[in-house]
């Protein structure tokens, strides 16, 4: 069959992707979330970050009630370093393979040792890793990004990683 150019219709559409973020202060968190943020903040003190001097802590609440934390672990061979989020997530699933992730909290200290003013957000690789556990959980894993005064609450890891690989139809 022969097509001519004016037989081809391309309908251009536009899509916006919105990331819902609730901004609260520490006192506004419920006690469970507060404990998780405390644990992530404590975990920053166990970071091994002699190269960047940027200390990150992450804490994962599991549906069995356990909290597993991790911190960034750096290495002289830089690509061998691991972020706090993956340290915590991989350990949580290695230790409790049957448990589902419920919430993850992330905190960080800068090179001066002070908690960062504005929350940090996980790197792309950590988002993809966390998304895997969200899929296993079968529902949204709440994300708490803690800064010194403000805490961002996101309903899911997916909201941090729109158009992730497996979502493209
Ligand atoms: N880092 C994390 O552990 N998590 C993040 O979300 C961002 C960055 C680490 C990697 C490296 O050890 C240091 O922070 C500086 O980038």
Short mmCIF file of N, CA and C and ligand atoms in Angstrom, two decimals:
data_model
loop_
_atom_site.label_atom_id
_atom_site.label_comp_id
_atom_site.label_asym_id
_atom_site.label_seq_id
_atom_site.Cartn_x
_atom_site.Cartn_y
_atom_site.Cartn_z
N UNK A 1 0.84 -1.21 0.00
CA UNK A 1 0.00 0.00 0.00
C UNK A 1 0.88 1.26 0.00
N UNK A 2 0.41 2.24 -0.75
CA UNK A 2 1.21 3.47 -0.84
C UNK A 2 0.66 4.53 0.08
N UNK A 3 1.54 5.10 0.89
CA UNK A 3 1.12 6.18 1.80
C UNK A 3 1.68 7.49 1.31
N UNK A 4 0.90 8.49 1.45
CA UNK A 4 1.45 9.82 1.18
C UNK A 4 1.58 10.55 2.51
N UNK A 5 2.38 11.54 2.50
CA UNK A 5 2.70 12.23 3.75
C UNK A 5 1.46 12.76 4.46
N UNK A 6 0.49 13.27 3.70
CA UNK A 6 -0.68 13.85 4.37
C UNK A 6 -1.65 12.79 4.90
N UNK A 7 -1.29 11.52 4.81
CA UNK A 7 -2.10 10.47 5.43
C UNK A 7 -1.57 10.12 6.83
N UNK A 8 -0.43 10.66 7.19
CA UNK A 8 0.18 10.35 8.48
C UNK A 8 -0.21 11.44 9.48
N UNK A 9 -0.86 11.00 10.55
CA UNK A 9 -1.27 11.95 11.58
C UNK A 9 -0.50 11.69 12.86
N UNK A 10 0.12 12.68 13.34
CA UNK A 10 0.78 12.56 14.63
C UNK A 10 0.04 13.47 15.59
N UNK A 11 -0.52 12.89 16.64
CA UNK A 11 -1.25 13.71 17.60
C UNK A 11 -0.34 13.95 18.79
N UNK A 12 0.11 15.17 18.93
CA UNK A 12 1.03 15.48 20.01
C UNK A 12 0.25 15.76 21.30
N UNK A 13 0.64 15.10 22.36
CA UNK A 13 0.01 15.37 23.65
C UNK A 13 1.09 15.80 24.64
N UNK A 14 0.65 16.27 25.77
CA UNK A 14 1.59 16.75 26.78
C UNK A 14 1.23 16.11 28.11
N UNK A 15 2.24 15.64 28.82
CA UNK A 15 1.99 15.05 30.14
C UNK A 15 2.86 15.73 31.17
N UNK A 16 2.30 16.01 32.31
CA UNK A 16 3.09 16.53 33.43
C UNK A 16 3.17 15.44 34.49
N UNK A 17 4.33 15.32 35.09
CA UNK A 17 4.49 14.36 36.19
C UNK A 17 4.67 15.17 37.46
N UNK A 18 3.82 14.90 38.42
CA UNK A 18 3.84 15.69 39.65
C UNK A 18 4.34 14.82 40.81
N UNK A 19 5.29 15.34 41.57
CA UNK A 19 5.77 14.63 42.75
C UNK A 19 5.14 15.28 43.98
N UNK A 20 4.27 14.54 44.67
CA UNK A 20 3.63 15.13 45.85
C UNK A 20 4.58 15.10 47.05
N UNK A 21 4.82 16.24 47.64
CA UNK A 21 5.71 16.31 48.81
C UNK A 21 4.98 17.05 49.93
N UNK A 22 4.91 16.43 51.09
CA UNK A 22 4.37 17.11 52.27
C UNK A 22 5.56 17.58 53.09
N UNK A 23 5.58 18.86 53.40
CA UNK A 23 6.71 19.41 54.16
C UNK A 23 6.25 19.63 55.60
N UNK A 24 6.96 19.01 56.53
CA UNK A 24 6.59 19.14 57.96
C UNK A 24 7.84 19.44 58.77
N UNK A 25 7.64 19.77 60.03
CA UNK A 25 8.82 19.78 60.90
C UNK A 25 8.77 18.54 61.80
N UNK A 26 9.87 18.30 62.45
CA UNK A 26 10.04 17.05 63.22
C UNK A 26 8.88 16.81 64.18
N UNK A 27 8.44 17.87 64.85
CA UNK A 27 7.37 17.72 65.85
C UNK A 27 6.06 17.25 65.24
N UNK A 28 5.89 17.52 63.96
CA UNK A 28 4.64 17.14 63.30
C UNK A 28 4.60 15.68 62.86
N UNK A 29 5.75 15.01 62.94
CA UNK A 29 5.79 13.59 62.53
C UNK A 29 5.10 12.74 63.58
N UNK A 30 4.51 11.63 63.13
CA UNK A 30 3.95 10.71 64.14
C UNK A 30 5.12 9.97 64.80
N UNK A 31 4.90 9.39 65.98
CA UNK A 31 6.00 8.81 66.75
C UNK A 31 6.82 7.77 65.98
N UNK A 32 6.16 6.98 65.15
CA UNK A 32 6.89 5.95 64.39
C UNK A 32 7.85 6.60 63.40
N UNK A 33 7.37 7.61 62.70
CA UNK A 33 8.22 8.30 61.72
C UNK A 33 9.35 9.06 62.43
N UNK A 34 9.04 9.59 63.61
CA UNK A 34 10.05 10.32 64.38
C UNK A 34 11.20 9.38 64.76
N UNK A 35 10.83 8.19 65.20
CA UNK A 35 11.86 7.19 65.57
C UNK A 35 12.72 6.85 64.36
N UNK A 36 12.07 6.73 63.21
CA UNK A 36 12.83 6.36 62.00
C UNK A 36 13.79 7.48 61.60
N UNK A 37 13.34 8.73 61.71
CA UNK A 37 14.22 9.86 61.40
C UNK A 37 15.37 9.90 62.42
N UNK A 38 15.07 9.66 63.69
CA UNK A 38 16.12 9.62 64.71
C UNK A 38 17.17 8.57 64.34
N UNK A 39 16.69 7.41 63.89
CA UNK A 39 17.59 6.31 63.56
C UNK A 39 18.46 6.67 62.35
N UNK A 40 17.87 7.31 61.36
CA UNK A 40 18.64 7.73 60.18
C UNK A 40 19.68 8.79 60.59
N UNK A 41 19.28 9.70 61.46
CA UNK A 41 20.22 10.73 61.92
C UNK A 41 21.38 10.09 62.69
N UNK A 42 21.07 9.14 63.56
CA UNK A 42 22.13 8.43 64.31
C UNK A 42 23.08 7.69 63.37
N UNK A 43 22.49 7.11 62.33
CA UNK A 43 23.29 6.31 61.39
C UNK A 43 24.33 7.17 60.67
N UNK A 44 24.05 8.47 60.52
CA UNK A 44 25.05 9.34 59.86
C UNK A 44 26.36 9.32 60.65
N UNK A 45 26.27 9.08 61.96
CA UNK A 45 27.47 9.09 62.81
C UNK A 45 28.34 7.86 62.55
N UNK A 46 27.77 6.86 61.86
CA UNK A 46 28.53 5.65 61.57
C UNK A 46 28.94 5.59 60.09
N UNK A 47 28.77 6.72 59.38
CA UNK A 47 29.21 6.73 57.98
C UNK A 47 30.72 6.56 57.92
N UNK A 48 31.18 5.92 56.87
CA UNK A 48 32.62 5.88 56.61
C UNK A 48 32.82 6.71 55.35
N UNK A 49 33.12 7.99 55.58
CA UNK A 49 33.17 8.93 54.45
C UNK A 49 34.43 9.81 54.52
N UNK A 50 35.62 9.15 54.54
CA UNK A 50 36.85 9.94 54.65
C UNK A 50 37.16 10.75 53.40
N UNK A 51 36.55 10.39 52.28
CA UNK A 51 36.86 11.07 51.02
C UNK A 51 35.96 12.27 50.79
N UNK A 52 34.66 12.08 50.94
CA UNK A 52 33.73 13.20 50.70
C UNK A 52 33.46 13.99 51.99
N UNK A 53 33.65 13.36 53.12
CA UNK A 53 33.28 13.95 54.43
C UNK A 53 31.80 14.35 54.48
N UNK A 54 31.00 13.68 53.67
CA UNK A 54 29.55 13.89 53.66
C UNK A 54 28.93 12.61 54.19
N UNK A 55 28.30 12.71 55.34
CA UNK A 55 27.83 11.50 56.04
C UNK A 55 26.32 11.35 55.90
N UNK A 56 25.93 10.23 55.35
CA UNK A 56 24.51 9.99 55.09
C UNK A 56 24.06 8.78 55.93
N UNK A 57 22.83 8.87 56.43
CA UNK A 57 22.25 7.75 57.18
C UNK A 57 20.89 7.43 56.60
N UNK A 58 20.56 6.15 56.59
CA UNK A 58 19.23 5.73 56.12
C UNK A 58 18.69 4.68 57.08
N UNK A 59 17.39 4.69 57.25
CA UNK A 59 16.74 3.71 58.13
C UNK A 59 15.49 3.19 57.44
N UNK A 60 15.34 1.87 57.48
CA UNK A 60 14.19 1.23 56.84
C UNK A 60 13.32 0.59 57.92
N UNK A 61 12.05 0.93 57.91
CA UNK A 61 11.09 0.26 58.80
C UNK A 61 10.45 -0.87 58.01
N UNK A 62 10.47 -2.07 58.59
CA UNK A 62 9.89 -3.25 57.93
C UNK A 62 8.55 -3.59 58.56
N UNK A 63 7.75 -4.36 57.83
CA UNK A 63 6.41 -4.68 58.37
C UNK A 63 6.45 -5.70 59.51
N UNK A 64 7.64 -6.21 59.84
CA UNK A 64 7.76 -7.05 61.03
C UNK A 64 8.15 -6.22 62.26
N UNK A 65 8.19 -4.89 62.06
CA UNK A 65 8.49 -3.98 63.17
C UNK A 65 9.97 -3.66 63.34
N UNK A 66 10.81 -4.38 62.61
CA UNK A 66 12.26 -4.14 62.74
C UNK A 66 12.65 -2.86 61.99
N UNK A 67 13.66 -2.19 62.51
CA UNK A 67 14.26 -1.04 61.82
C UNK A 67 15.71 -1.40 61.51
N UNK A 68 16.07 -1.25 60.26
CA UNK A 68 17.44 -1.55 59.83
C UNK A 68 18.04 -0.25 59.31
N UNK A 69 19.24 0.07 59.78
CA UNK A 69 19.85 1.33 59.32
C UNK A 69 21.16 1.06 58.61
N UNK A 70 21.60 2.06 57.88
CA UNK A 70 22.88 1.96 57.16
C UNK A 70 23.43 3.35 56.92
N UNK A 71 24.69 3.39 56.57
CA UNK A 71 25.34 4.67 56.28
C UNK A 71 26.20 4.50 55.04
N UNK A 72 26.62 5.63 54.46
CA UNK A 72 27.46 5.49 53.26
C UNK A 72 28.82 4.95 53.64
N UNK A 73 29.31 4.06 52.80
CA UNK A 73 30.59 3.39 53.01
C UNK A 73 31.45 3.67 51.79
N UNK A 74 32.46 4.50 52.00
CA UNK A 74 33.30 4.89 50.85
C UNK A 74 34.52 3.98 50.73
N UNK A 75 35.15 4.09 49.57
CA UNK A 75 36.29 3.24 49.28
C UNK A 75 37.29 4.03 48.44
N UNK A 76 38.57 3.71 48.63
CA UNK A 76 39.63 4.39 47.86
C UNK A 76 39.38 4.22 46.36
N UNK A 77 38.83 3.08 45.99
CA UNK A 77 38.41 2.87 44.60
C UNK A 77 36.96 3.37 44.53
N UNK A 78 36.81 4.64 44.20
CA UNK A 78 35.53 5.35 44.36
C UNK A 78 34.27 4.58 43.91
N UNK A 79 34.28 3.95 42.74
CA UNK A 79 33.03 3.28 42.34
C UNK A 79 32.62 2.13 43.26
N UNK A 80 33.53 1.70 44.11
CA UNK A 80 33.18 0.62 45.04
C UNK A 80 32.45 1.13 46.27
N UNK A 81 32.33 2.45 46.41
CA UNK A 81 31.61 3.02 47.54
C UNK A 81 30.12 2.70 47.42
N UNK A 82 29.43 2.77 48.55
CA UNK A 82 27.98 2.53 48.50
C UNK A 82 27.25 3.58 49.33
N UNK A 83 26.16 4.06 48.78
CA UNK A 83 25.34 5.05 49.48
C UNK A 83 24.65 4.42 50.69
N UNK A 84 24.25 5.29 51.60
CA UNK A 84 23.56 4.85 52.82
C UNK A 84 22.27 4.10 52.50
N UNK A 85 21.54 4.59 51.51
CA UNK A 85 20.23 4.01 51.21
C UNK A 85 20.35 2.56 50.76
N UNK A 86 21.34 2.31 49.87
CA UNK A 86 21.49 0.92 49.42
C UNK A 86 22.11 0.05 50.50
N UNK A 87 23.00 0.63 51.31
CA UNK A 87 23.56 -0.15 52.42
C UNK A 87 22.41 -0.64 53.31
N UNK A 88 21.51 0.27 53.65
CA UNK A 88 20.38 -0.08 54.54
C UNK A 88 19.40 -1.03 53.85
N UNK A 89 19.05 -0.70 52.61
CA UNK A 89 18.03 -1.51 51.91
C UNK A 89 18.53 -2.93 51.66
N UNK A 90 19.77 -3.06 51.21
CA UNK A 90 20.29 -4.39 50.91
C UNK A 90 20.43 -5.20 52.19
N UNK A 91 20.88 -4.55 53.23
CA UNK A 91 21.02 -5.29 54.49
C UNK A 91 19.64 -5.69 55.03
N UNK A 92 18.69 -4.79 54.95
CA UNK A 92 17.33 -5.09 55.44
C UNK A 92 16.77 -6.33 54.75
N UNK A 93 16.94 -6.35 53.42
CA UNK A 93 16.36 -7.49 52.69
C UNK A 93 17.20 -8.75 52.85
N UNK A 94 18.51 -8.58 53.06
CA UNK A 94 19.37 -9.75 53.29
C UNK A 94 19.06 -10.37 54.66
N UNK A 95 18.77 -9.50 55.62
CA UNK A 95 18.53 -9.97 56.99
C UNK A 95 17.11 -10.49 57.17
N UNK A 96 16.14 -9.80 56.56
CA UNK A 96 14.72 -10.18 56.70
C UNK A 96 14.09 -10.32 55.31
N UNK A 97 14.43 -11.37 54.59
CA UNK A 97 13.97 -11.48 53.20
C UNK A 97 12.45 -11.57 53.03
N UNK A 98 11.76 -11.98 54.09
CA UNK A 98 10.29 -12.11 53.99
C UNK A 98 9.56 -10.80 54.30
N UNK A 99 10.26 -9.86 54.91
CA UNK A 99 9.59 -8.64 55.39
C UNK A 99 9.42 -7.61 54.27
N UNK A 100 8.34 -6.87 54.39
CA UNK A 100 8.08 -5.81 53.40
C UNK A 100 8.57 -4.47 53.93
N UNK A 101 9.08 -3.64 53.04
CA UNK A 101 9.47 -2.28 53.43
C UNK A 101 8.21 -1.46 53.67
N UNK A 102 8.23 -0.67 54.72
CA UNK A 102 7.08 0.21 55.03
C UNK A 102 7.48 1.67 54.81
N UNK A 103 8.58 2.07 55.43
CA UNK A 103 9.03 3.47 55.35
C UNK A 103 10.54 3.50 55.30
N UNK A 104 11.07 4.49 54.60
CA UNK A 104 12.52 4.70 54.62
C UNK A 104 12.78 6.17 54.97
N UNK A 105 13.74 6.39 55.87
CA UNK A 105 14.13 7.76 56.25
C UNK A 105 15.59 7.99 55.89
N UNK A 106 15.88 9.21 55.48
CA UNK A 106 17.25 9.55 55.04
C UNK A 106 17.65 10.88 55.68
N UNK A 107 18.88 10.91 56.21
CA UNK A 107 19.40 12.14 56.82
C UNK A 107 20.87 12.28 56.42
N UNK A 108 21.43 13.46 56.60
CA UNK A 108 22.84 13.66 56.20
C UNK A 108 23.49 14.79 56.98
N UNK A 109 24.80 14.67 57.12
CA UNK A 109 25.62 15.74 57.72
C UNK A 109 26.64 16.19 56.69
N UNK A 110 26.87 17.50 56.65
CA UNK A 110 27.84 18.01 55.68
C UNK A 110 29.26 17.93 56.24
N UNK A 111 30.19 18.49 55.52
CA UNK A 111 31.61 18.38 55.90
C UNK A 111 31.92 19.03 57.25
N UNK A 112 31.05 19.91 57.72
CA UNK A 112 31.27 20.53 59.03
C UNK A 112 30.72 19.65 60.16
N UNK A 113 30.02 18.60 59.80
CA UNK A 113 29.45 17.70 60.81
C UNK A 113 28.04 18.10 61.21
N UNK A 114 27.55 19.20 60.68
CA UNK A 114 26.18 19.63 60.99
C UNK A 114 25.18 18.95 60.07
N UNK A 115 23.99 18.73 60.60
CA UNK A 115 22.95 18.18 59.73
C UNK A 115 22.67 19.19 58.63
N UNK A 116 22.49 18.68 57.43
CA UNK A 116 22.24 19.54 56.28
C UNK A 116 20.93 20.32 56.48
N UNK A 117 20.94 21.56 56.00
CA UNK A 117 19.76 22.41 56.20
C UNK A 117 18.57 21.88 55.41
N UNK A 118 18.79 21.64 54.13
CA UNK A 118 17.69 21.15 53.28
C UNK A 118 17.84 19.65 53.07
N UNK A 119 16.73 18.92 53.02
CA UNK A 119 16.83 17.46 52.85
C UNK A 119 17.58 17.07 51.59
N UNK A 120 18.28 15.92 51.66
CA UNK A 120 18.83 15.38 50.41
C UNK A 120 17.90 14.28 49.92
N UNK A 121 18.01 14.04 48.64
CA UNK A 121 17.17 13.06 47.99
C UNK A 121 18.08 11.96 47.43
N UNK A 122 17.66 10.71 47.47
CA UNK A 122 18.55 9.62 47.02
C UNK A 122 18.98 9.75 45.57
N UNK A 123 20.17 9.23 45.28
CA UNK A 123 20.67 9.25 43.90
C UNK A 123 19.83 8.30 43.04
N UNK A 124 20.00 8.38 41.76
CA UNK A 124 19.21 7.57 40.84
C UNK A 124 19.33 6.08 41.10
N UNK A 125 20.56 5.63 41.35
CA UNK A 125 20.78 4.20 41.58
C UNK A 125 20.04 3.74 42.83
N UNK A 126 20.06 4.56 43.87
CA UNK A 126 19.35 4.19 45.11
C UNK A 126 17.84 4.20 44.90
N UNK A 127 17.35 5.14 44.10
CA UNK A 127 15.90 5.16 43.80
C UNK A 127 15.50 3.86 43.12
N UNK A 128 16.30 3.44 42.15
CA UNK A 128 15.98 2.20 41.43
C UNK A 128 16.04 1.00 42.38
N UNK A 129 17.03 0.98 43.27
CA UNK A 129 17.17 -0.13 44.23
C UNK A 129 15.98 -0.14 45.20
N UNK A 130 15.62 1.03 45.70
CA UNK A 130 14.49 1.10 46.63
C UNK A 130 13.18 0.72 45.94
N UNK A 131 13.08 1.10 44.67
CA UNK A 131 11.86 0.77 43.91
C UNK A 131 11.63 -0.74 43.84
N UNK A 132 12.72 -1.47 43.73
CA UNK A 132 12.62 -2.93 43.70
C UNK A 132 11.92 -3.46 44.96
N UNK A 133 12.29 -2.89 46.11
CA UNK A 133 11.68 -3.36 47.36
C UNK A 133 10.25 -2.84 47.52
N UNK A 134 9.99 -1.69 46.90
CA UNK A 134 8.61 -1.20 46.91
C UNK A 134 7.73 -2.15 46.10
N UNK A 135 8.26 -2.62 44.98
CA UNK A 135 7.50 -3.58 44.15
C UNK A 135 7.24 -4.85 44.93
N UNK A 136 8.26 -5.34 45.64
CA UNK A 136 8.08 -6.55 46.45
C UNK A 136 7.05 -6.33 47.54
N UNK A 137 7.03 -5.12 48.09
CA UNK A 137 6.07 -4.82 49.16
C UNK A 137 4.65 -4.79 48.60
N UNK A 138 4.52 -4.41 47.36
CA UNK A 138 3.19 -4.38 46.73
C UNK A 138 2.39 -3.13 47.04
N UNK A 139 3.02 -2.22 47.75
CA UNK A 139 2.36 -0.91 48.00
C UNK A 139 3.43 0.14 48.23
N UNK A 140 3.00 1.39 48.27
CA UNK A 140 3.94 2.50 48.39
C UNK A 140 4.79 2.40 49.66
N UNK A 141 6.07 2.65 49.51
CA UNK A 141 6.96 2.76 50.67
C UNK A 141 7.15 4.25 50.95
N UNK A 142 6.70 4.67 52.11
CA UNK A 142 6.79 6.10 52.45
C UNK A 142 8.26 6.51 52.56
N UNK A 143 8.57 7.71 52.06
CA UNK A 143 9.95 8.20 52.10
C UNK A 143 10.00 9.48 52.94
N UNK A 144 10.89 9.50 53.92
CA UNK A 144 11.07 10.68 54.78
C UNK A 144 12.46 11.24 54.50
N UNK A 145 12.53 12.45 53.96
CA UNK A 145 13.82 13.08 53.68
C UNK A 145 14.02 14.17 54.72
N UNK A 146 14.99 13.94 55.61
CA UNK A 146 15.14 14.84 56.75
C UNK A 146 16.21 15.90 56.54
N UNK A 147 15.81 17.14 56.69
CA UNK A 147 16.75 18.25 56.77
C UNK A 147 16.75 18.74 58.21
N UNK A 148 17.55 19.75 58.47
CA UNK A 148 17.68 20.24 59.86
C UNK A 148 16.35 20.73 60.40
N UNK A 149 15.62 21.47 59.58
CA UNK A 149 14.35 21.98 60.10
C UNK A 149 13.13 21.44 59.37
N UNK A 150 13.32 21.12 58.11
CA UNK A 150 12.17 20.62 57.35
C UNK A 150 12.33 19.15 57.00
N UNK A 151 11.23 18.44 57.03
CA UNK A 151 11.23 17.04 56.61
C UNK A 151 10.23 16.88 55.47
N UNK A 152 10.71 16.29 54.38
CA UNK A 152 9.83 16.04 53.24
C UNK A 152 9.26 14.63 53.37
N UNK A 153 7.97 14.52 53.18
CA UNK A 153 7.33 13.21 53.19
C UNK A 153 6.80 12.92 51.78
N UNK A 154 7.24 11.81 51.23
CA UNK A 154 6.74 11.38 49.92
C UNK A 154 6.00 10.06 50.08
N UNK A 155 4.93 9.86 49.33
CA UNK A 155 4.11 8.67 49.54
C UNK A 155 4.73 7.37 49.06
N UNK A 156 5.71 7.47 48.18
CA UNK A 156 6.26 6.24 47.59
C UNK A 156 7.62 6.52 46.97
N UNK A 157 8.35 5.45 46.71
CA UNK A 157 9.62 5.56 45.99
C UNK A 157 9.32 5.91 44.53
N UNK A 158 8.24 5.33 44.02
CA UNK A 158 7.84 5.58 42.63
C UNK A 158 7.69 7.09 42.36
N UNK A 159 7.20 7.81 43.36
CA UNK A 159 7.03 9.25 43.16
C UNK A 159 8.38 9.95 43.01
N UNK A 160 9.46 9.28 43.48
CA UNK A 160 10.80 9.84 43.31
C UNK A 160 11.45 9.39 42.01
N UNK A 161 10.84 8.42 41.37
CA UNK A 161 11.43 7.88 40.15
C UNK A 161 10.36 7.66 39.09
N UNK A 162 9.77 8.76 38.62
CA UNK A 162 8.74 8.60 37.59
C UNK A 162 9.37 8.07 36.30
N UNK A 163 8.57 7.44 35.50
CA UNK A 163 9.03 6.86 34.23
C UNK A 163 10.18 5.87 34.45
N UNK A 164 10.12 5.16 35.55
CA UNK A 164 11.16 4.17 35.79
C UNK A 164 11.04 3.06 34.75
N UNK A 165 12.09 2.34 34.57
CA UNK A 165 12.22 1.35 33.50
C UNK A 165 10.97 0.48 33.29
N UNK A 166 10.47 -0.11 34.36
CA UNK A 166 9.38 -1.06 34.20
C UNK A 166 8.01 -0.38 34.02
N UNK A 167 7.99 0.94 34.19
CA UNK A 167 6.72 1.63 34.04
C UNK A 167 6.40 2.02 32.61
N UNK A 168 7.43 1.99 31.76
CA UNK A 168 7.19 2.43 30.38
C UNK A 168 6.36 1.38 29.65
N UNK A 169 5.24 1.85 29.12
CA UNK A 169 4.33 0.89 28.46
C UNK A 169 4.54 0.92 26.96
N1 LIG B 1 25.49 9.61 49.33
C1 LIG B 1 24.62 8.78 49.97
O1 LIG B 1 25.01 7.92 50.76
N2 LIG B 1 23.30 8.94 49.72
C2 LIG B 1 22.77 9.92 48.94
O2 LIG B 1 21.56 10.01 48.80
C3 LIG B 1 23.65 10.85 48.24
C4 LIG B 1 25.10 10.61 48.38
C5 LIG B 1 26.92 9.47 49.64
C6 LIG B 1 27.77 8.96 48.54
C7 LIG B 1 29.13 9.51 48.95
O3 LIG B 1 29.70 8.63 49.91
C8 LIG B 1 28.80 10.80 49.64
O4 LIG B 1 27.43 10.73 50.00
C9 LIG B 1 29.04 12.04 48.80
O5 LIG B 1 28.38 11.97 47.60
#
